[in-house]
Short mmCIF file of C-alpha atoms and ligand atoms in Angstrom, two decimals:
data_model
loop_
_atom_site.label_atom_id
_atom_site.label_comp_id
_atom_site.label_asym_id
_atom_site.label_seq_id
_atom_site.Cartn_x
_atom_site.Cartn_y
_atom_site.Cartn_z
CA UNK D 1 51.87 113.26 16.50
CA UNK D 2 51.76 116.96 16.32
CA UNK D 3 55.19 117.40 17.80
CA UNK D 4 56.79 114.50 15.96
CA UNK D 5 55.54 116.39 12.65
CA UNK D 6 57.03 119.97 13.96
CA UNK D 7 60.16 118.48 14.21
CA UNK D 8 60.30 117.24 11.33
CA UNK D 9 59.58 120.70 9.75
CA UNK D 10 62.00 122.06 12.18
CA UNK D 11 64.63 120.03 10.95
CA UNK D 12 64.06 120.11 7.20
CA UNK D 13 64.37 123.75 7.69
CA UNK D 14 67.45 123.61 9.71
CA UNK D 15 68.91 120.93 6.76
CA UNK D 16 67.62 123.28 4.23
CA UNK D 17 69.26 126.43 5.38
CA UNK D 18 72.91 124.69 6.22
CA UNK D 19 72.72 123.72 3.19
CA UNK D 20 72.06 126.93 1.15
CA UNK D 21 74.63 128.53 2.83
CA UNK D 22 77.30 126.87 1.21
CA UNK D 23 78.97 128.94 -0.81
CA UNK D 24 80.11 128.34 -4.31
CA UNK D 25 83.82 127.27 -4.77
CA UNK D 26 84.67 129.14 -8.05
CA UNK D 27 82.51 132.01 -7.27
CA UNK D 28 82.55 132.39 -3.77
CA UNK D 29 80.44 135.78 -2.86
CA UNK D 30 77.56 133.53 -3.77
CA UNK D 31 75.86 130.30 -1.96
CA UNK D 32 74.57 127.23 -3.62
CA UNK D 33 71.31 128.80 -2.86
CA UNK D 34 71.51 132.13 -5.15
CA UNK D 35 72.76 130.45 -8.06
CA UNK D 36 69.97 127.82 -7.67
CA UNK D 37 72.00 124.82 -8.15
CA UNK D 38 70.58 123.44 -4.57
CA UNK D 39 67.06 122.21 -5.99
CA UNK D 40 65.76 120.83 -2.51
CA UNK D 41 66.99 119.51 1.22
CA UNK D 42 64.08 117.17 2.30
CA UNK D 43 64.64 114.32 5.37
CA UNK D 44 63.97 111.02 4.48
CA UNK D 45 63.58 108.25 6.61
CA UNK D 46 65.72 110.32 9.25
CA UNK D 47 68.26 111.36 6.31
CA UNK D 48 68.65 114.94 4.99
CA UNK D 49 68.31 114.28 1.31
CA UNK D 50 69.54 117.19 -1.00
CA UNK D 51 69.37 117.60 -4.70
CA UNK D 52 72.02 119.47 -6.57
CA UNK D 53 72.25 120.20 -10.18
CA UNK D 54 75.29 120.96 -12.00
CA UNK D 55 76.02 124.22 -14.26
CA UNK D 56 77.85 122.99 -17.03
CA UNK D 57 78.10 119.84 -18.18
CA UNK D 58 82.02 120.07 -17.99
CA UNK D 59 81.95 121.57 -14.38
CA UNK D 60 84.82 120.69 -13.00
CA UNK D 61 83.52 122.11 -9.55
CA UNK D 62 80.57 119.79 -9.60
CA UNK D 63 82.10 117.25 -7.73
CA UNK D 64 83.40 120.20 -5.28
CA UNK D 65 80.46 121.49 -4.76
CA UNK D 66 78.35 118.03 -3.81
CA UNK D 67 80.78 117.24 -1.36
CA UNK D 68 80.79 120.74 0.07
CA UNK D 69 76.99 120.52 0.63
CA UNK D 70 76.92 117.50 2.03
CA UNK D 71 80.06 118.03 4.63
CA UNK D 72 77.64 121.17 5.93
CA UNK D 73 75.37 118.80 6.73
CA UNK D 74 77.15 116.36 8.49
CA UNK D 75 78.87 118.91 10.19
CA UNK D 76 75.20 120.46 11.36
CA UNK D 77 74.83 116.73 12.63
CA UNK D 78 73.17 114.96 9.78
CA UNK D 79 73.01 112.27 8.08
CA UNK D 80 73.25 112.99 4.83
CA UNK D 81 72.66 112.02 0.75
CA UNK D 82 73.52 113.98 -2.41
CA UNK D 83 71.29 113.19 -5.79
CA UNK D 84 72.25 114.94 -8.63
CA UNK D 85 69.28 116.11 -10.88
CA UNK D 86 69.55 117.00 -13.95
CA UNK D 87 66.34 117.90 -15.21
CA UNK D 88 65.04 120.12 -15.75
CA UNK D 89 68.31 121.75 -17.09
CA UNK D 90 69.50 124.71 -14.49
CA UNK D 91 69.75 128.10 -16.72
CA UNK D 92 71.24 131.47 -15.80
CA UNK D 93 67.48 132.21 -14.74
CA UNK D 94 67.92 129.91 -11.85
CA UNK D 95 70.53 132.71 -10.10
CA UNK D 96 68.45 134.50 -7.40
CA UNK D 97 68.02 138.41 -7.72
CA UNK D 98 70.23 138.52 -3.99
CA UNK D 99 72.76 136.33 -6.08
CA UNK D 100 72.54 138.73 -9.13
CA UNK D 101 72.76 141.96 -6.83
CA UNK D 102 75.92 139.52 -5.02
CA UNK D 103 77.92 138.65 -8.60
CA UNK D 104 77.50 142.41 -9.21
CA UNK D 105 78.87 144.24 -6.07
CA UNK D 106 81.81 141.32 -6.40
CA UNK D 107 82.72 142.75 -9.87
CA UNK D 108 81.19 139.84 -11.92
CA UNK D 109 78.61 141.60 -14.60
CA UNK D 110 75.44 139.30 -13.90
CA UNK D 111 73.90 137.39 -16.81
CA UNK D 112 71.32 138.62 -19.05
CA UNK D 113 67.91 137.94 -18.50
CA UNK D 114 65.73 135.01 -20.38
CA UNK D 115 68.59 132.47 -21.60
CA UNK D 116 68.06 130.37 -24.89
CA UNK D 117 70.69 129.17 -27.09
CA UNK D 118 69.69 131.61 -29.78
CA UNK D 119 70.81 134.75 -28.45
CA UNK D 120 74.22 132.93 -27.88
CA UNK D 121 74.08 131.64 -31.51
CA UNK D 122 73.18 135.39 -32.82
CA UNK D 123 72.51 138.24 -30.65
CA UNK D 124 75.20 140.72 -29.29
CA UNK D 125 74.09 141.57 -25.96
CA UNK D 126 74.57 144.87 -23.83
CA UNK D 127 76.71 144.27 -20.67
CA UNK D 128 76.78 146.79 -17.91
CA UNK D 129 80.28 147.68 -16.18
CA UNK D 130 79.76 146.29 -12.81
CA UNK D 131 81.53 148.90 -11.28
CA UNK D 132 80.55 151.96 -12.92
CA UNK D 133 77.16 150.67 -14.78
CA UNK D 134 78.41 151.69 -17.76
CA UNK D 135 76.69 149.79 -20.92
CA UNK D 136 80.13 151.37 -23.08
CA UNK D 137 81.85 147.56 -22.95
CA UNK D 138 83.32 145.64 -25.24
CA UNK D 139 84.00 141.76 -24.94
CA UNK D 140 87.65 140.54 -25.09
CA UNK D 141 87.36 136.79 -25.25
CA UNK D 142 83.97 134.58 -25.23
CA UNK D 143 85.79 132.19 -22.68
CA UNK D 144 87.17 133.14 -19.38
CA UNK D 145 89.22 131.63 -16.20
CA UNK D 146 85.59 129.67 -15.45
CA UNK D 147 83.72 127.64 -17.66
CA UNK D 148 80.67 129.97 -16.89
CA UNK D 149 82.74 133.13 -17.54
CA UNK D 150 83.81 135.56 -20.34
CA UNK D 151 85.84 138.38 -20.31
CA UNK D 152 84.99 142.05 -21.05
CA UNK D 153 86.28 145.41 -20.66
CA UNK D 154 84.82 149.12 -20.02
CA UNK D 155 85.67 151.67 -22.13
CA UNK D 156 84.62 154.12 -19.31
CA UNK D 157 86.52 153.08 -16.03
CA UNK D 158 88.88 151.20 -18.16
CA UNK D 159 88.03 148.07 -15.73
CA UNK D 160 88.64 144.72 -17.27
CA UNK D 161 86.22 142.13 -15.71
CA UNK D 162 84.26 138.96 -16.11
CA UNK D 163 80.62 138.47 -17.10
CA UNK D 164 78.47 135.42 -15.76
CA UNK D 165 77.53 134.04 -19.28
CA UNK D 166 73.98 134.10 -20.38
CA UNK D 167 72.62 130.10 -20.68
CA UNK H 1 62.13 97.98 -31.18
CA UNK H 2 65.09 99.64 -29.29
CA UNK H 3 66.81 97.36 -26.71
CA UNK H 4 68.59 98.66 -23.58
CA UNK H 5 71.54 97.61 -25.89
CA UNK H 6 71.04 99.30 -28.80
CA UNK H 7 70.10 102.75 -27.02
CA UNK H 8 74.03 102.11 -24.68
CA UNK H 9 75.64 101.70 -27.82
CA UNK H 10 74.17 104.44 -30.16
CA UNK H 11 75.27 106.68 -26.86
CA UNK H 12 79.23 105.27 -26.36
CA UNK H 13 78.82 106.29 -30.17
CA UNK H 14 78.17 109.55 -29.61
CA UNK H 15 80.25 109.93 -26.23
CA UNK H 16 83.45 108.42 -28.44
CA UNK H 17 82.67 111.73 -30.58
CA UNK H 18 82.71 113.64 -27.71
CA UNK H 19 85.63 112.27 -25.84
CA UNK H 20 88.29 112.22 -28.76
CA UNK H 21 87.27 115.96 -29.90
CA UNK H 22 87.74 117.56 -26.35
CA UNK H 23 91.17 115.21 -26.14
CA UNK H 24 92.40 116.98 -29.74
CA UNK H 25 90.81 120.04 -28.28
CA UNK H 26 92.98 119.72 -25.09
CA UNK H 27 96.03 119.45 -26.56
CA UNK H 28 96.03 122.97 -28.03
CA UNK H 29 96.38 124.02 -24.30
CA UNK H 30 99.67 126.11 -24.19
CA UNK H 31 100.04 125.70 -27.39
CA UNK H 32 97.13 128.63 -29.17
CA UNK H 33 98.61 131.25 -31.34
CA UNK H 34 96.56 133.59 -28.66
CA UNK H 35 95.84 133.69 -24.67
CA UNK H 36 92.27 134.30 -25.92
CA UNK H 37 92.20 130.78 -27.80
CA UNK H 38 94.45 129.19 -24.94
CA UNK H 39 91.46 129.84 -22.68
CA UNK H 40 88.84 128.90 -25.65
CA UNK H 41 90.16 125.56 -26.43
CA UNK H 42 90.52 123.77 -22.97
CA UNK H 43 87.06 125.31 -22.28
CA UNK H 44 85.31 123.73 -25.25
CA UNK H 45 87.37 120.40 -24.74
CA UNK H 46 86.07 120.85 -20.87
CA UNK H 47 82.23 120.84 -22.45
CA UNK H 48 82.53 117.98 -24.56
CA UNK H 49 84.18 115.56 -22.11
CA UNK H 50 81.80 116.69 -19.54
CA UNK H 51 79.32 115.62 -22.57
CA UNK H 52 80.78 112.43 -22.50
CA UNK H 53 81.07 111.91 -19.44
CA UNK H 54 77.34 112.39 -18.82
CA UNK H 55 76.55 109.75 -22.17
CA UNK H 56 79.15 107.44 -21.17
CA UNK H 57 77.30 106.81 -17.10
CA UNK H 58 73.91 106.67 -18.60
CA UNK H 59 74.90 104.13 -21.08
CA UNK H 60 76.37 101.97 -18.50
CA UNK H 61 73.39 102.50 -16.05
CA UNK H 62 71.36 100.92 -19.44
CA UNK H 63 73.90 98.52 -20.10
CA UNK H 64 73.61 97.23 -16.09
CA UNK H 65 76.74 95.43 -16.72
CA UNK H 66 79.09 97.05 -14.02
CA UNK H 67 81.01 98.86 -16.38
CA UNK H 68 82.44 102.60 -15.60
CA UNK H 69 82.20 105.68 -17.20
CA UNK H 70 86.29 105.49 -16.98
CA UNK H 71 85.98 101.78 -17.93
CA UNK H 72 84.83 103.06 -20.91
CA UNK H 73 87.03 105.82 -21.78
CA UNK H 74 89.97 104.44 -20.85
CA UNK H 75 90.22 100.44 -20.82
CA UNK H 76 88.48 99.73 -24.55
CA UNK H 77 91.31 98.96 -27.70
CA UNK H 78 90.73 101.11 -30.74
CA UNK H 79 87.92 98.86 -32.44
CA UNK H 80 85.70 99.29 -29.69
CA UNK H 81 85.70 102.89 -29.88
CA UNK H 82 83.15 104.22 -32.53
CA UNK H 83 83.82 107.70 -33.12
CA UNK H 84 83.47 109.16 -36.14
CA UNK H 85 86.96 109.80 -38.21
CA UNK H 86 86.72 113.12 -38.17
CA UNK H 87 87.24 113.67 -35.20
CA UNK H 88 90.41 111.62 -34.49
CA UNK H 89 91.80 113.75 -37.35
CA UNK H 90 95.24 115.55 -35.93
CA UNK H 91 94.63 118.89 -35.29
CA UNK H 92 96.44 119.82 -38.56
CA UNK H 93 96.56 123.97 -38.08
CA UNK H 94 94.30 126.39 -36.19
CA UNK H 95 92.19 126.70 -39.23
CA UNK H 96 91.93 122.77 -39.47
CA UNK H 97 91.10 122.58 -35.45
CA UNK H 98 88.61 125.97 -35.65
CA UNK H 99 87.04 124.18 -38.67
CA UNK H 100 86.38 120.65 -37.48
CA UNK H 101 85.38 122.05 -34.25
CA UNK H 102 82.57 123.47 -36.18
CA UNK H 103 81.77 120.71 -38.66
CA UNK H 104 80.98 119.20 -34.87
CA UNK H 105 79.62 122.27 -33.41
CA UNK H 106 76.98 122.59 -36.12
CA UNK H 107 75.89 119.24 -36.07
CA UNK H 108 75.31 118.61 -32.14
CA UNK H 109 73.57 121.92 -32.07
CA UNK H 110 70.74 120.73 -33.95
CA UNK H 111 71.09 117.32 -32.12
CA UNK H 112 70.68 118.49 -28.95
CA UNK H 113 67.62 120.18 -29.89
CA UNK H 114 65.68 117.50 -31.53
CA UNK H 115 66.69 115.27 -28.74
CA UNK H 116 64.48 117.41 -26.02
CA UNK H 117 61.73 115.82 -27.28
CA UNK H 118 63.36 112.35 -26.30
CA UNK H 119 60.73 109.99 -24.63
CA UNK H 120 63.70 109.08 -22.25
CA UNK H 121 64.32 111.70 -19.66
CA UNK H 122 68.16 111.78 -18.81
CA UNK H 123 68.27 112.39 -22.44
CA UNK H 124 66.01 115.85 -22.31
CA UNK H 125 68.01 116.83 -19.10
CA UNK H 126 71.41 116.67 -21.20
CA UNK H 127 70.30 117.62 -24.00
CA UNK H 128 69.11 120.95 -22.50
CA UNK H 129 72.22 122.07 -21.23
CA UNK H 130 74.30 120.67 -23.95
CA UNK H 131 72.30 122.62 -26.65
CA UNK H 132 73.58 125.71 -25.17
CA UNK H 133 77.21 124.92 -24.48
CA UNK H 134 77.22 123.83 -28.34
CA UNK H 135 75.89 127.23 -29.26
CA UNK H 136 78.81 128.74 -27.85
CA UNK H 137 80.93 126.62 -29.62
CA UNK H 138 79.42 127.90 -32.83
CA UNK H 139 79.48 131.37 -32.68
CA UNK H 140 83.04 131.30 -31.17
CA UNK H 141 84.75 129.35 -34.38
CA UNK H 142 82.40 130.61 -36.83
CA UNK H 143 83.82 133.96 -36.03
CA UNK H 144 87.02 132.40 -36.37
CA UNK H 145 86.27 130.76 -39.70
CA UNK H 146 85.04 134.03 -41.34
CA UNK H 147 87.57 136.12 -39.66
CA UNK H 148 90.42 133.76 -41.10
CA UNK H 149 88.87 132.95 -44.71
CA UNK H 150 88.02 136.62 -45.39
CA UNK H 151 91.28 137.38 -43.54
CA UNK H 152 94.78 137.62 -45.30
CA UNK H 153 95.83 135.65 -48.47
CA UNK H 154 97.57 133.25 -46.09
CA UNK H 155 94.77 133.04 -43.96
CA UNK H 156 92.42 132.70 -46.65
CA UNK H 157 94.66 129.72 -48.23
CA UNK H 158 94.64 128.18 -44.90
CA UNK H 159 90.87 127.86 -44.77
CA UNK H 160 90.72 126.39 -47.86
CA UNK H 161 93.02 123.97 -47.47
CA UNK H 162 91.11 123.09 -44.35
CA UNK H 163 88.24 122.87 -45.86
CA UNK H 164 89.50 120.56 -49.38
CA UNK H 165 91.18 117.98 -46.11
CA UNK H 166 87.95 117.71 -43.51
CA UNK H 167 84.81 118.29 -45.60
CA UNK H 168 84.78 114.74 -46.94
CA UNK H 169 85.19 113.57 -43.49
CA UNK H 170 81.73 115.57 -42.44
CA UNK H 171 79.02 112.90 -44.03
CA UNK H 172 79.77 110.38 -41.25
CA UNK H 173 77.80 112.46 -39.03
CA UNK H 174 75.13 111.09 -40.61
CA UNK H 175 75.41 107.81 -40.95
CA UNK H 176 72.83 105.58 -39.34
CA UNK H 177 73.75 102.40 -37.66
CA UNK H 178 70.71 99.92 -37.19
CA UNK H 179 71.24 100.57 -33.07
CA UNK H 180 70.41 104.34 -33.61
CA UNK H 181 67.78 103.46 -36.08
CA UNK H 182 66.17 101.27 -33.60
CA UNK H 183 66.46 104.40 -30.97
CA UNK H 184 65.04 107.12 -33.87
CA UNK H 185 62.14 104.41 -33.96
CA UNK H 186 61.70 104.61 -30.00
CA UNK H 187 61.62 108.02 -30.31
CA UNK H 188 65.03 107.64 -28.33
CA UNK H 189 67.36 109.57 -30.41
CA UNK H 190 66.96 112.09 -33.53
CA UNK H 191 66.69 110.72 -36.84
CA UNK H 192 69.81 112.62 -37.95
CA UNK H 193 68.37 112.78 -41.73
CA UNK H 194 66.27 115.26 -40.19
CA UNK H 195 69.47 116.97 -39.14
CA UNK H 196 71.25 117.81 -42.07
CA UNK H 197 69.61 120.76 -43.49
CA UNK H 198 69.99 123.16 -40.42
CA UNK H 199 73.60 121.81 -40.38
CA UNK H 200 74.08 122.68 -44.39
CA UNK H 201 72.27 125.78 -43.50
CA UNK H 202 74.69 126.89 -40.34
CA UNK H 203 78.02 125.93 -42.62
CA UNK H 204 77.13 128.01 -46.15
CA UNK H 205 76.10 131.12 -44.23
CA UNK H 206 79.55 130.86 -42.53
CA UNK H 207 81.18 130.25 -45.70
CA UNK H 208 79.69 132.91 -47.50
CA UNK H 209 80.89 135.32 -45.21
CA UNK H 210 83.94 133.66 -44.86
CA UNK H 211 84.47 133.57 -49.20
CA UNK H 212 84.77 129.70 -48.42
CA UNK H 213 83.46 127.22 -51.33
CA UNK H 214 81.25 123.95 -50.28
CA UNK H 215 83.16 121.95 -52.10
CA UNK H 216 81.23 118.40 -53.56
CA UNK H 217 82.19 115.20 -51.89
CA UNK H 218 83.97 112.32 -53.84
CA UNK H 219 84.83 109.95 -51.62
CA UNK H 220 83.37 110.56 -47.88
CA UNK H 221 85.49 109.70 -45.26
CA UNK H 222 84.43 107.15 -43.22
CA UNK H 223 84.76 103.48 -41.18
CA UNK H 224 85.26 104.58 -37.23
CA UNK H 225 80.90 103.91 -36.58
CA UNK H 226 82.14 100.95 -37.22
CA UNK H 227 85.67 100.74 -35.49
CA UNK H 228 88.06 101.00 -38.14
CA UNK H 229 90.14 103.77 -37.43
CA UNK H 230 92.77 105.94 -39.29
CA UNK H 231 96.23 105.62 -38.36
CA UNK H 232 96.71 108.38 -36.31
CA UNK H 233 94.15 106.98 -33.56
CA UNK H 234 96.36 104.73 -32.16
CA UNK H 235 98.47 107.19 -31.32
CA UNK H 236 96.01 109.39 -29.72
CA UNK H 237 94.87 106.10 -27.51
CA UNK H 238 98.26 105.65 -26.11
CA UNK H 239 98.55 109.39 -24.60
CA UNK H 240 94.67 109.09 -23.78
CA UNK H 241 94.94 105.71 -22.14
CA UNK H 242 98.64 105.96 -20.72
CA UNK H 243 97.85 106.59 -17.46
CA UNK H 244 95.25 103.37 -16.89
CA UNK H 245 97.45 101.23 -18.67
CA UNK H 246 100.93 102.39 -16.69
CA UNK H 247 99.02 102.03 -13.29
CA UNK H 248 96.04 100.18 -13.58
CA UNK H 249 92.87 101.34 -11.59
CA UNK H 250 94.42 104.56 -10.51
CA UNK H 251 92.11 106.95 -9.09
CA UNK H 252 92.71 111.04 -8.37
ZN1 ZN I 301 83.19 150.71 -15.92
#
């Protein structure tokens, strides 16, 4: 009994970490994991179960992304199942610190802090230069090549790049 | 009481909204006066069908009746779609699309709010993430409306003209068909009543910025809640539905 439970743990944690490592298709420095769109990898009845929730409602990578996940785990042996969950809603406060630190060093401005609709509706937000850290950036268009993207330039380094948007 | 009936229909409703603004959105792609607005429009036509997409599965999980999400977006003739006019409108000039867009915007916004108190819980899960896609929406055309109305005399002529053609068509947001009234009284779906002050409030502080008159409302606009489209749908359904109809049951 005691062994039959350990390997069960054993390989919900081996599901669980093939799973998080896939990486994101549009943003690839970061995994499923970081961005916190892989809610859970559980075995059920001998199947590796994982719930995924999508960004945007309009992802077009959502599809992408399930199958992704679930090839990794039939690759690491598995059966497995995707559910999609969509509640509660994911927010840019789902993305990891490691994922933040990861969109940063791959030239992607991370996404403010504490989402709500409001500050999109009224605030101007200050958006560090990922390269230089510079907070002397201006924003060149509200929509970028991702739905989840804008685009903004330094006024420093002269750098134009993107900025994970704030929802 | 709501039926499982009622609360599919009140949603193809508001997915019809959804769908036919993101297809007028999506044909400004390669067409914007700007590479800025070329990436703005198929991103905000990219949110609403993903909108309706999410509606338009629900409603057919309700309806249990083995229709599809494409079933219902593609394969229905124009009086079984019941969108609101205004949003079948052509898109008429960038001030007429940056308008209507939001007319919409300012409306959902609001929606989407109220409707994370739905007792139904798909509904709170879209309604989340919708609320803050929408907000994007209207900060990005706001800007747009101000920037063009207090703009150049052309501009400013523009907006107005804009506004004279698609305000009339705005009060058919609010109109309650006795499915949605059934969901308001389930607690469903927001009572849209309820709706139309924080919408009146978003538009006039736009338009005073923007030097843009509310003007009064004859003769509203309206007929497509209950399938009776203008002219110009029909037209829009045979580049929306060409492909299902050319080769039937074609998948990507
Ligand atoms: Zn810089």
């Amino acid at each position: 009994m005691v062994s039959a439970l350990a390997a069960h743990d054993f390989e919900q944690a081996r599901a669980l970490s093939v799973a998080s490592a896939v990486l994101d298709p549009e943003v690839p420095c970061v995994t499923v994991a970081d961005l916190g769109i892989l809610r859970s990898v559980d075995i059920i009845d001998g199947v590796a179960v994982a719930k995924v929730t999508p960004t945007y409602s309009g992802c077009p990578a959502v599809l992408a992304i399930e199958l992704a996940v679930e090839t990794a785990l039939l690759d690491a042996g598995f059966e497995a199942r995707i559910e999609r969950v969509i509640s509660p809603a994911w927010t840019t406060d789902w993305i990891t610190p490691a994922g933040r630190e990861k969109l940063r060093a791959y030239g992607i401005a991370p996404p403010g802090k504490t989402s709500s609709s409001k500050m999109a509706l009224f605030g101007e937000i200050v958006v560090a230069c990922p390269r230089c850290a510079s907070q002397n950036t201006s924003k060149i268009s509200e929509f970028g090549s991702t739905a989840c993207k804008a685009q903004y330039q330094c006024a420093d380094c002269k750098e134009p790049f993107d900025y994970f948007k704030c929802i | 009481m709501a039926t499982n009936a009622d609360f599919a229909n009140t949603l193809i409703a508001l997915a019809d909204d959804h769908l036919i603004l993101g297809h007028r959105l999506s044909q400004w792609c390669g067409h914007a006066p700007m590479l800025e607005e070329d990436l703005s429009m198929p991103n905000m036509a990219l949110d609403l069908i993903g909108q309706a997409r999410n509606l338009y599965s629900y409603a057919c999980i309700l309806e249990g009746s083995g229709r599809s999400e494409d079933d219902l977006a593609f394969l229905r003739s124009d009086r079984e779609y019941k969108n609101c006019l205004m949003v079948e409108r052509p898109n008429g000039d960038f001030a007429h699309t940056i308008l209507r867009e939001l007319y919409f915007a300012a409306f959902m916004h609001p929606y989407w709010e109220a409707a994370q108190s739905s007792a139904d819980k798909t509904i709170c899960g879209y309604a989340q993430k919708a609320e803050k896609e929408i907000a994007y929406h209207i900060r990005h055309c706001g800007e747009w409306v101000i920037r063009l109305g207090d703009g150049t005399k052309e501009s400013a002529e523009r907006m107005r003209k804009a506004v004279t053609a698609l305000h009339p068509y705005t009060e058919e947001l609010f109109t309650i068909t006795p499915a949605h009234q059934a969901c308001i009284d389930a607690g469903l779906l927001p009572d849209l009543a309820t709706l139309k002050s924080a919408w009146s409030m978003t538009i006039s502080t736009i338009f005073k910025d923007a030097f843009l008159e509310i003007p009064e409302i004859a003769f509203p606009q309206e007929g497509g809640r209950d399938g009776r489209h203008t002219e110009d749908f029909g037209h829009l359904l045979s580049e929306l539905q060409f492909m299902q109809r050319a080769y039937p049951g074609q998948k990507w």
